[in-house]
mmCIF file with all atom_site columns, C-alpha atoms in Angstrom:
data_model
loop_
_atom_site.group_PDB
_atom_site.id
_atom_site.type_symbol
_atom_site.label_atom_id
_atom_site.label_alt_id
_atom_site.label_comp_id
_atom_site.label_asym_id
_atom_site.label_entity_id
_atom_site.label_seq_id
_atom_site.pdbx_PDB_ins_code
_atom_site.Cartn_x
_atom_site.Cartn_y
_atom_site.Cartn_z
_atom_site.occupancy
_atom_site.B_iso_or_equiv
_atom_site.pdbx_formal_charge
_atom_site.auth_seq_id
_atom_site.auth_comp_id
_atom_site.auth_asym_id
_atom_site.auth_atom_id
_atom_site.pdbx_PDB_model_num
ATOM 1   C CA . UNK A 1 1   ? -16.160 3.015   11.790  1.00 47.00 ? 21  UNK A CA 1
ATOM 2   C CA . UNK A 1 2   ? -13.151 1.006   11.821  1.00 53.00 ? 22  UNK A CA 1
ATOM 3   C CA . UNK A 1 3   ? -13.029 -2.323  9.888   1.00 49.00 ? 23  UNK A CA 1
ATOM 4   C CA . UNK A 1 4   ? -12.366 -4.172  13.868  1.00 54.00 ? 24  UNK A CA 1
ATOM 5   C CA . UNK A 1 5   ? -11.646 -2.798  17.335  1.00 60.00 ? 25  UNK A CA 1
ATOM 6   C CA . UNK A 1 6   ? -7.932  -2.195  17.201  1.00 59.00 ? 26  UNK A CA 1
ATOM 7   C CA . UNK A 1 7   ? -6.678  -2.901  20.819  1.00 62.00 ? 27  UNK A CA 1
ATOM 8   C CA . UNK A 1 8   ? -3.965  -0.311  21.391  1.00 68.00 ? 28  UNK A CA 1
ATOM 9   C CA . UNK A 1 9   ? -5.928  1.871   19.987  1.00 69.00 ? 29  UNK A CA 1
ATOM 10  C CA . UNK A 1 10  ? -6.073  3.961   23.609  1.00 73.00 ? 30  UNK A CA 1
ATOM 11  C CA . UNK A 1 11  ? -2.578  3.544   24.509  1.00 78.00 ? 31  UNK A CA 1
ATOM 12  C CA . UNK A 1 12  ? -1.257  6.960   24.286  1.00 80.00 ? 32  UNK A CA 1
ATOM 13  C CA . UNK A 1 13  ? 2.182   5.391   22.874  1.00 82.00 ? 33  UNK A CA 1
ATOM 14  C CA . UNK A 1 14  ? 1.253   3.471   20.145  1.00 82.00 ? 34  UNK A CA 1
ATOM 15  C CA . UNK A 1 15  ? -1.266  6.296   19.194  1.00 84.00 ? 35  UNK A CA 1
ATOM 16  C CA . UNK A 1 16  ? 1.667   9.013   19.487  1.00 88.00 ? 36  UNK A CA 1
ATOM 17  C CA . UNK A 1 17  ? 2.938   6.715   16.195  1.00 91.00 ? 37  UNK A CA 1
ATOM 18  C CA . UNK A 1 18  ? 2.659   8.617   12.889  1.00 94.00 ? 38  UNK A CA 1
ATOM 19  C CA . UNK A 1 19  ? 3.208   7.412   9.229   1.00 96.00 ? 39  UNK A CA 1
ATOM 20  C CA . UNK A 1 20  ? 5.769   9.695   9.187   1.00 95.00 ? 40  UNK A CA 1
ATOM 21  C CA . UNK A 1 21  ? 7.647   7.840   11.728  1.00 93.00 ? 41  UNK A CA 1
ATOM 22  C CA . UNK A 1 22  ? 7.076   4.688   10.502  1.00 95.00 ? 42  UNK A CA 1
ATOM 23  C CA . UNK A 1 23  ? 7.101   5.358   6.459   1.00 96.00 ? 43  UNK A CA 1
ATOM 24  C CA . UNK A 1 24  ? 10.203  3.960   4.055   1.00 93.00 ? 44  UNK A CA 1
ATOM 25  C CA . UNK A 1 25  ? 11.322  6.591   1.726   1.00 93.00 ? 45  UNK A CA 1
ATOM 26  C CA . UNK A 1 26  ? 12.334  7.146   -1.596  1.00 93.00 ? 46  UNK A CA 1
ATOM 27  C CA . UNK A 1 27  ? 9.320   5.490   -2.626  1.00 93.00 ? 47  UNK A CA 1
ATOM 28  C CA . UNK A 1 28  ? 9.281   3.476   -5.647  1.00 93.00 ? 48  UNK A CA 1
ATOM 29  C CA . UNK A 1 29  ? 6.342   3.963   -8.255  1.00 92.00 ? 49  UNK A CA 1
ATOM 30  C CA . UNK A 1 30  ? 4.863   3.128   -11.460 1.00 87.00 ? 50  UNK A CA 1
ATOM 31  C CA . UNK A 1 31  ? 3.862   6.325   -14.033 1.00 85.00 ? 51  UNK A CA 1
ATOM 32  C CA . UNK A 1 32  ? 0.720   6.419   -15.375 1.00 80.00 ? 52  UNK A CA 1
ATOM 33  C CA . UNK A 1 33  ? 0.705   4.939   -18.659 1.00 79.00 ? 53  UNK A CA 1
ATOM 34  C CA . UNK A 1 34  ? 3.280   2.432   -17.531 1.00 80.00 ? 54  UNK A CA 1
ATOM 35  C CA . UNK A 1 35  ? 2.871   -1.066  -19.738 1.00 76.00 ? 55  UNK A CA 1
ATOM 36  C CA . UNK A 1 36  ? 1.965   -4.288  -17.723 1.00 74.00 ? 56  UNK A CA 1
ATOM 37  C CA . UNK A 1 37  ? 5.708   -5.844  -18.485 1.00 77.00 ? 57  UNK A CA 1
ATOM 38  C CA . UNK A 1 38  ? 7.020   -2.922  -16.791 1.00 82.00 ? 58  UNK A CA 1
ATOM 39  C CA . UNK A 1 39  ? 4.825   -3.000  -13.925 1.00 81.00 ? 59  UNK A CA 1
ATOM 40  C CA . UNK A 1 40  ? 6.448   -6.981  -13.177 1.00 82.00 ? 60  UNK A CA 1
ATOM 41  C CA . UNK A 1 41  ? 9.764   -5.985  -13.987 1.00 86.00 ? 61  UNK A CA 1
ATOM 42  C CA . UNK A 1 42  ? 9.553   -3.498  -11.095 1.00 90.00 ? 62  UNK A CA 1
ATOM 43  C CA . UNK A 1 43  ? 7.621   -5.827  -8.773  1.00 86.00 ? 63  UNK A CA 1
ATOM 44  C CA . UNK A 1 44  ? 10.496  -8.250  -9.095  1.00 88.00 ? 64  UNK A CA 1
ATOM 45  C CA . UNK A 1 45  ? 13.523  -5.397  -9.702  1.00 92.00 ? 65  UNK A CA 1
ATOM 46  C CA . UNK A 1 46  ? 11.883  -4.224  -6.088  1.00 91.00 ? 66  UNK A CA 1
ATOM 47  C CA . UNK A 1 47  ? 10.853  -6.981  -4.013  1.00 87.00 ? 67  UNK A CA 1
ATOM 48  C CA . UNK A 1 48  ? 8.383   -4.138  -3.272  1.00 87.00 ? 68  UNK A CA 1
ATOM 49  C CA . UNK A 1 49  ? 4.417   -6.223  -3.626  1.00 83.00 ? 69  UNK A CA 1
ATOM 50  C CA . UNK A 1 50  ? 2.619   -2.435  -3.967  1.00 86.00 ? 70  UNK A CA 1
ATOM 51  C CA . UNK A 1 51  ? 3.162   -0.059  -6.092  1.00 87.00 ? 71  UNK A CA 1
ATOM 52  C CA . UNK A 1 52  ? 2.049   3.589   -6.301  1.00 90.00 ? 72  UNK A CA 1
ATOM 53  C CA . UNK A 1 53  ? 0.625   4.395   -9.616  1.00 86.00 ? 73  UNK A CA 1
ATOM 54  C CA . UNK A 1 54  ? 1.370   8.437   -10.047 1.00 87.00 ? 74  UNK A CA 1
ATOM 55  C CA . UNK A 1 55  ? 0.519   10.879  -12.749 1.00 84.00 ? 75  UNK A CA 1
ATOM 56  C CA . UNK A 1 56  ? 3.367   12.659  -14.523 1.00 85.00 ? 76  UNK A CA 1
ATOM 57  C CA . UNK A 1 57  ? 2.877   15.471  -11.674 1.00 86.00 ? 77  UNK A CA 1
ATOM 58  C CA . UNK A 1 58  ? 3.419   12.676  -9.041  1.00 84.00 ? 78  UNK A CA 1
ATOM 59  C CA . UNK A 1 59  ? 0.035   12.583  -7.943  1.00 86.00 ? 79  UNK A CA 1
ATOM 60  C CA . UNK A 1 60  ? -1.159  9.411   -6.941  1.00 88.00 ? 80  UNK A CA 1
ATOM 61  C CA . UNK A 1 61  ? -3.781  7.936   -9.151  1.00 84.00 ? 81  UNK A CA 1
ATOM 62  C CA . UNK A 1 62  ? -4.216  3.896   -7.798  1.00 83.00 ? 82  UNK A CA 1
ATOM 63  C CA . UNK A 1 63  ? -2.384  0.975   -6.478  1.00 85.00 ? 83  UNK A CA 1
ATOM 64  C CA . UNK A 1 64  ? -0.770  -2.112  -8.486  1.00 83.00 ? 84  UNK A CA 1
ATOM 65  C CA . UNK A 1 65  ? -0.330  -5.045  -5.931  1.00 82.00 ? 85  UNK A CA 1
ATOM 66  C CA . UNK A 1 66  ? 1.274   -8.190  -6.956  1.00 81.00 ? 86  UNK A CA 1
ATOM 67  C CA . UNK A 1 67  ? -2.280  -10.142 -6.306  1.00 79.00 ? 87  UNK A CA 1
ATOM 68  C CA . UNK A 1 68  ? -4.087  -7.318  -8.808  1.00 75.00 ? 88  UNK A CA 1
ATOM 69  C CA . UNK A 1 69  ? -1.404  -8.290  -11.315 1.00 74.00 ? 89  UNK A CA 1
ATOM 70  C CA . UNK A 1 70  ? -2.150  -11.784 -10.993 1.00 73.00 ? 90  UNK A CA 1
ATOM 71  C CA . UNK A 1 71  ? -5.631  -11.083 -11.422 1.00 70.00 ? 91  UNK A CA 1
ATOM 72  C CA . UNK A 1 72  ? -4.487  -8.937  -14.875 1.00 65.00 ? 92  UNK A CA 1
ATOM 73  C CA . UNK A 1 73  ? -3.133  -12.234 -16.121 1.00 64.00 ? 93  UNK A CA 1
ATOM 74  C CA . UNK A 1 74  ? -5.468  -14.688 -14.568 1.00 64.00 ? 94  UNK A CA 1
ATOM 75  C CA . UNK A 1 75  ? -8.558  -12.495 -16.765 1.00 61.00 ? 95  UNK A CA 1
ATOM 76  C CA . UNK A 1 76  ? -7.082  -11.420 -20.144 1.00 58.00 ? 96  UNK A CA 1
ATOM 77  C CA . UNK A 1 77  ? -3.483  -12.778 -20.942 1.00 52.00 ? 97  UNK A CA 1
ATOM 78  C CA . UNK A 1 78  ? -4.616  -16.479 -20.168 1.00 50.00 ? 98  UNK A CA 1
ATOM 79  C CA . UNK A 1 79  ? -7.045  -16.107 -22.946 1.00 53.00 ? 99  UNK A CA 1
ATOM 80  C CA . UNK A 1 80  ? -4.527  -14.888 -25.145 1.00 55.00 ? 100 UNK A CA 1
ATOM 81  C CA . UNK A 1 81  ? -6.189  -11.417 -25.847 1.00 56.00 ? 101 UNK A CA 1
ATOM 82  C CA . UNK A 1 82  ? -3.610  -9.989  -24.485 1.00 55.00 ? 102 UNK A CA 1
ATOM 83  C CA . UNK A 1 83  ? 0.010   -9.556  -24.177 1.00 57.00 ? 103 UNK A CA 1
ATOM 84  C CA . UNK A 1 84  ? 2.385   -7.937  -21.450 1.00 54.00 ? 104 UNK A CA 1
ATOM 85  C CA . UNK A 1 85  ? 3.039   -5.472  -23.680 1.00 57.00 ? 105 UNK A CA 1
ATOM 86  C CA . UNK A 1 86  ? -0.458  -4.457  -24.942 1.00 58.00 ? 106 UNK A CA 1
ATOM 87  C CA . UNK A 1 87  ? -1.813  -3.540  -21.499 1.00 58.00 ? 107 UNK A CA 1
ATOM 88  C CA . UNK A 1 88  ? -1.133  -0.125  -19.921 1.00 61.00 ? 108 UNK A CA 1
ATOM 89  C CA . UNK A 1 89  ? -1.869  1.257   -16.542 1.00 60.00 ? 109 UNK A CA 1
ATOM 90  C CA . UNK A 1 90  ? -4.285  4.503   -17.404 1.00 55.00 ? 110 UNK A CA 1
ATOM 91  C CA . UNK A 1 91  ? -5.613  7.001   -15.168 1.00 42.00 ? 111 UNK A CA 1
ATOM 92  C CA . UNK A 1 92  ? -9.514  5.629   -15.237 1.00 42.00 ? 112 UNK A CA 1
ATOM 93  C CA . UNK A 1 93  ? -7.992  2.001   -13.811 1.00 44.00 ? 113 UNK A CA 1
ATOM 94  C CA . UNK A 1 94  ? -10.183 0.913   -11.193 1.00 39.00 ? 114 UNK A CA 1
ATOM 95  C CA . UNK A 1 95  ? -10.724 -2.378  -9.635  1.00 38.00 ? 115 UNK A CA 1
ATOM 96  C CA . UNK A 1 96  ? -13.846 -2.782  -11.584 1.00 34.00 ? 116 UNK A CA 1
ATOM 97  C CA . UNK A 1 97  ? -13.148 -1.918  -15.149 1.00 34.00 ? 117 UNK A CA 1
ATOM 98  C CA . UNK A 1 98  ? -9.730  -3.544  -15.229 1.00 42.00 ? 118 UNK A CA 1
ATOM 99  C CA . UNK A 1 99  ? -10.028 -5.730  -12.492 1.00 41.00 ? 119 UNK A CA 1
ATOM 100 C CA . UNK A 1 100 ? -5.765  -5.146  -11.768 1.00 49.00 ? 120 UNK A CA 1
ATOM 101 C CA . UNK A 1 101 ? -5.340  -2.041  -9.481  1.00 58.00 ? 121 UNK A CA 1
ATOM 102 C CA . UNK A 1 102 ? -6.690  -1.134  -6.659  1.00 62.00 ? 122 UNK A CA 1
ATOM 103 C CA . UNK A 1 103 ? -8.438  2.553   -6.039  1.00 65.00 ? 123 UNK A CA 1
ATOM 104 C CA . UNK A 1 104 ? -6.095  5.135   -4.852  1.00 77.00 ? 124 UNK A CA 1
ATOM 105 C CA . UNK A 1 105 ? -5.928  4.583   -0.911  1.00 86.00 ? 125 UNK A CA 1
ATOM 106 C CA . UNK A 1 106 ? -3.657  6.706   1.120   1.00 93.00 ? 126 UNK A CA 1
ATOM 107 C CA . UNK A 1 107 ? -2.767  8.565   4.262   1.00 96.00 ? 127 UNK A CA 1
ATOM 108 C CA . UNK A 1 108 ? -1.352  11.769  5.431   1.00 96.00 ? 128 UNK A CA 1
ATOM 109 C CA . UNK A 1 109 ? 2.050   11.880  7.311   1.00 97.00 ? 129 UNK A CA 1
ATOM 110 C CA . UNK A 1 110 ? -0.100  12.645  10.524  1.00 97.00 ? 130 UNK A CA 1
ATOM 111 C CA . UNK A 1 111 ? -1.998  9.631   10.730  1.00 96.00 ? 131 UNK A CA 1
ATOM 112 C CA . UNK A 1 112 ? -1.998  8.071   13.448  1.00 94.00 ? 132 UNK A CA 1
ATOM 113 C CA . UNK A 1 113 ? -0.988  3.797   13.998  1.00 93.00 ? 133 UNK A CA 1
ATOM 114 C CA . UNK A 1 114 ? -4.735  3.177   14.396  1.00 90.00 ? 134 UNK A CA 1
ATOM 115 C CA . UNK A 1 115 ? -6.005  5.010   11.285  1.00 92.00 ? 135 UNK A CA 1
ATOM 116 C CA . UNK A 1 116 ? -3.423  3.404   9.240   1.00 94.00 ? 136 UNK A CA 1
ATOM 117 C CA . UNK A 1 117 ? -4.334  -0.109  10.771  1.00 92.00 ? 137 UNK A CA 1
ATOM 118 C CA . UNK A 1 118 ? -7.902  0.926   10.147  1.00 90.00 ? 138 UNK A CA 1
ATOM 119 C CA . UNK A 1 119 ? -7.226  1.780   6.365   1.00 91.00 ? 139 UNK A CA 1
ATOM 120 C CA . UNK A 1 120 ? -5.136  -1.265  5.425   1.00 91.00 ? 140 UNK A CA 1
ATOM 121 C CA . UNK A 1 121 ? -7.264  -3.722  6.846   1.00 89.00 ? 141 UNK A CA 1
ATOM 122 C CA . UNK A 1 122 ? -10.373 -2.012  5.168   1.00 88.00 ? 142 UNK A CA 1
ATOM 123 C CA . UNK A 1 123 ? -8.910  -2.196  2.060   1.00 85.00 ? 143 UNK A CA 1
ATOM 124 C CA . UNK A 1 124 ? -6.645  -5.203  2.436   1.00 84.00 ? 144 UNK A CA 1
ATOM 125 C CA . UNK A 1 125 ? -3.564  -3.939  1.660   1.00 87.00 ? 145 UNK A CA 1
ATOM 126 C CA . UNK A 1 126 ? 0.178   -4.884  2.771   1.00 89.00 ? 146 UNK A CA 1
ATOM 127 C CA . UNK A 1 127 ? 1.052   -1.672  2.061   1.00 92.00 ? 147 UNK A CA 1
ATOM 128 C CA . UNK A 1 128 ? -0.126  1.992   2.027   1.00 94.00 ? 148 UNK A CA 1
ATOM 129 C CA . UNK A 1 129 ? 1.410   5.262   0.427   1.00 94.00 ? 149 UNK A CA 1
ATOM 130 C CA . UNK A 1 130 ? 1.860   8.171   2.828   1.00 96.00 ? 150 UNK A CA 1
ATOM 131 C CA . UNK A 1 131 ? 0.814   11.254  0.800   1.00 95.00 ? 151 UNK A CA 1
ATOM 132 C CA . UNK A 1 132 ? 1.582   15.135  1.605   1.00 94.00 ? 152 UNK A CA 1
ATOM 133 C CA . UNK A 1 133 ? 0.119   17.759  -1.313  1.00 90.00 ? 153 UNK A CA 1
ATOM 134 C CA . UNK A 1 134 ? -0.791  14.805  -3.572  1.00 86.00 ? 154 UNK A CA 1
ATOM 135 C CA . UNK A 1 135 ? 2.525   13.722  -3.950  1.00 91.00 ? 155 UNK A CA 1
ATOM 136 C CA . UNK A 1 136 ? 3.742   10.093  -2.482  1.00 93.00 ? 156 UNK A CA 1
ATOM 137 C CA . UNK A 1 137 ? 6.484   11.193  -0.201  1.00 95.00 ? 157 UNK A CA 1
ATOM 138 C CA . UNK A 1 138 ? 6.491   7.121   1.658   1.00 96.00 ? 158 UNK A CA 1
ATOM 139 C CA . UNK A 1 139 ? 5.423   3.767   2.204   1.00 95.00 ? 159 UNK A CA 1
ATOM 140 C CA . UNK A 1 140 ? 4.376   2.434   5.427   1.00 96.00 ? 160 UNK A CA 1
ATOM 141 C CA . UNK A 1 141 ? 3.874   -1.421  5.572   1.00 94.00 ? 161 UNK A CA 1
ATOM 142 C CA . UNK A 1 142 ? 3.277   -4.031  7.946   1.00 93.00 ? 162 UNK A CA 1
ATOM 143 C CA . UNK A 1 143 ? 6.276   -4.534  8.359   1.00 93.00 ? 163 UNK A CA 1
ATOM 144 C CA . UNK A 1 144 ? 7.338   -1.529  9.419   1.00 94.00 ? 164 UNK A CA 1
ATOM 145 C CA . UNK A 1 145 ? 4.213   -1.391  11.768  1.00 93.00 ? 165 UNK A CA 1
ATOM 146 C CA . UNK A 1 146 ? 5.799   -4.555  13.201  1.00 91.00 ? 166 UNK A CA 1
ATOM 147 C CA . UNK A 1 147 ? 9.071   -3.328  14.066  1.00 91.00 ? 167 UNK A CA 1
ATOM 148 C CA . UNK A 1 148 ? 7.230   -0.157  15.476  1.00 90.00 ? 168 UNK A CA 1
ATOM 149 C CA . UNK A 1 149 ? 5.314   -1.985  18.090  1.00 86.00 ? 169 UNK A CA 1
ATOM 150 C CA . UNK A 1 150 ? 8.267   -4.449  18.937  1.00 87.00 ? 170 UNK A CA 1
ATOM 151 C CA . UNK A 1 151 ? 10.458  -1.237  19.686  1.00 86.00 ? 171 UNK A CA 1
ATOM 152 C CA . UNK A 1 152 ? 7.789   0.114   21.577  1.00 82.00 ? 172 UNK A CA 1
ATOM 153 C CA . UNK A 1 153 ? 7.078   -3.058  23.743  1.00 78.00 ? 173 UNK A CA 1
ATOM 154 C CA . UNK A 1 154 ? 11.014  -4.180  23.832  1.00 81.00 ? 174 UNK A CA 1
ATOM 155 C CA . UNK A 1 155 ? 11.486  -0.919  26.415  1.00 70.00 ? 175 UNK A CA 1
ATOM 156 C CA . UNK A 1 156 ? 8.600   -0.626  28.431  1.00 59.00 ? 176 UNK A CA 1
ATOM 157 C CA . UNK A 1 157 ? 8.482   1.597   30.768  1.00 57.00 ? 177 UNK A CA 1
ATOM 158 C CA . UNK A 1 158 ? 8.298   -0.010  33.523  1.00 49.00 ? 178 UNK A CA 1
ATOM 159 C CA . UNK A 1 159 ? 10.637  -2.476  35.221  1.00 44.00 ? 179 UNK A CA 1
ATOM 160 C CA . UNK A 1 160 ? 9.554   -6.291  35.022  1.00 46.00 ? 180 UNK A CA 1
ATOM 161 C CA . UNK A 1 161 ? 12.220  -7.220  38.044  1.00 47.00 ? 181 UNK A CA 1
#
């Protein structure tokens, strides 16, 4: 069940809209293992706010967001447990045990506009990795959803004289 009713979701346009059409690629990403000082040096080296998290075999393991490493600081390096360098990014990170990365959410170069809608909403995520056999081949964001649906509506195809 989707997360809302997503209007265009019966247009036959907007639904002919893949993550492949829409995705940014190369994608960048964070290895497993990666320390937290890293993770912000990328963030910022990027200007990209979500970051893949892949195993050495590129398979995507969970999602870094800028808010999740906010949340990393806000609960252990405040305290002064912790330091950038002392945390890693490990392959049993979840959103409950280390409260900084989101589960692994992704979808296939297929999916349709809706299903990606559906899936970043659900999760609340400004970003999504596009994954083909495991491996994160793209990035499809909001604003590149954006841009989709202005060049779909900026030559409609019908004539407003």
């Amino acid at each position: 069940m989707p997360a809302f009713e997503f209007p265009m979701r019966n247009d036959p346009e907007v639904e002919s809209i893949r993550a492949l059409d829409l995705m940014t690629s190369p994608v960048v990403t964070l290895r497993d293992g990666a320390r937290l000082s890293e993770v912000l040096e990328t963030i910022l080296a990027s200007g990209v706010a979500t970051l893949p998290v892949v195993s050495t075999d590129g398979t995507l393991i969970a999602l870094v967001t800028e808010e999740s490493v906010a949340k990393a600081e806000m609960l252990g390096l405040w305290s002064g447990r912790f330091t950038w360098s002392d945390i890693t990014l490990s392959k049993r990170m979840t959103a409950a045990v280390f409260h900084f990365a989101e589960p692994a959410t992704s979808v296939g170069p297929a999916a349709r506009l809706s299903e990606i809608v559906d899936q970043m909403l659900e999760k609340r995520l400004r970003s999504i990795p596009v994954v083909d056999g495991g491996n994160v081949i793209g990035m499809v964001g909001w604003r590149e959803i954006f841009a989709a649906l202005v060049r779909l509506h900026s030559n409609p195809p019908y004539s407003t004289s």
